[in-house]
């Protein structure tokens, strides 16, 4: 199996969890510093949520309603 890098998105810290919206337009990244970022997959722009967790976010999952994000710390 050969792996190829298709996209490279820069975040201020390492991502430990990732959830992609059903339409494939955005990704939510739970990060090592406790922050949560939303990334626009077409251009790589990202924005952090206002609040951070006290600990790192080890995972995140978008619930079936497509609007609720569950973050595991």
GROMACS .gro file of C-alpha atoms in nm, residues 9-42:
model
   34
    9UNK     CA    1  -0.348   2.177   0.740
   10UNK     CA    2  -0.164   2.373   1.007
   11UNK     CA    3  -0.299   2.397   1.360
   12UNK     CA    4  -0.126   2.570   1.652
   13UNK     CA    5  -0.092   2.236   1.834
   14UNK     CA    6  -0.123   1.865   1.765
   15UNK     CA    7  -0.464   1.716   1.690
   16UNK     CA    8  -0.559   1.404   1.884
   17UNK     CA    9  -0.914   1.363   1.757
   18UNK     CA   10  -1.086   1.445   1.431
   19UNK     CA   11  -1.448   1.454   1.313
   20UNK     CA   12  -1.551   1.540   0.957
   21UNK     CA   13  -1.895   1.681   0.875
   22UNK     CA   14  -2.120   1.462   0.657
   23UNK     CA   15  -2.090   1.709   0.366
   24UNK     CA   16  -1.708   1.688   0.384
   25UNK     CA   17  -1.667   2.066   0.405
   26UNK     CA   18  -1.540   2.098   0.763
   27UNK     CA   19  -1.336   1.904   1.015
   28UNK     CA   20  -1.333   1.947   1.391
   29UNK     CA   21  -1.002   1.881   1.563
   30UNK     CA   22  -0.965   1.811   1.936
   31UNK     CA   23  -0.614   1.921   2.028
   32UNK     CA   24  -0.338   1.848   2.274
   33UNK     CA   25  -0.367   2.190   2.444
   34UNK     CA   26  -0.740   2.142   2.515
   35UNK     CA   27  -0.853   2.360   2.227
   36UNK     CA   28  -1.107   2.264   1.965
   37UNK     CA   29  -1.071   2.393   1.608
   38UNK     CA   30  -1.299   2.391   1.308
   39UNK     CA   31  -1.112   2.363   0.976
   40UNK     CA   32  -1.254   2.450   0.634
   41UNK     CA   33  -1.130   2.163   0.421
   42UNK     CA   34  -1.139   2.348   0.089
   0.00000   0.00000   0.00000
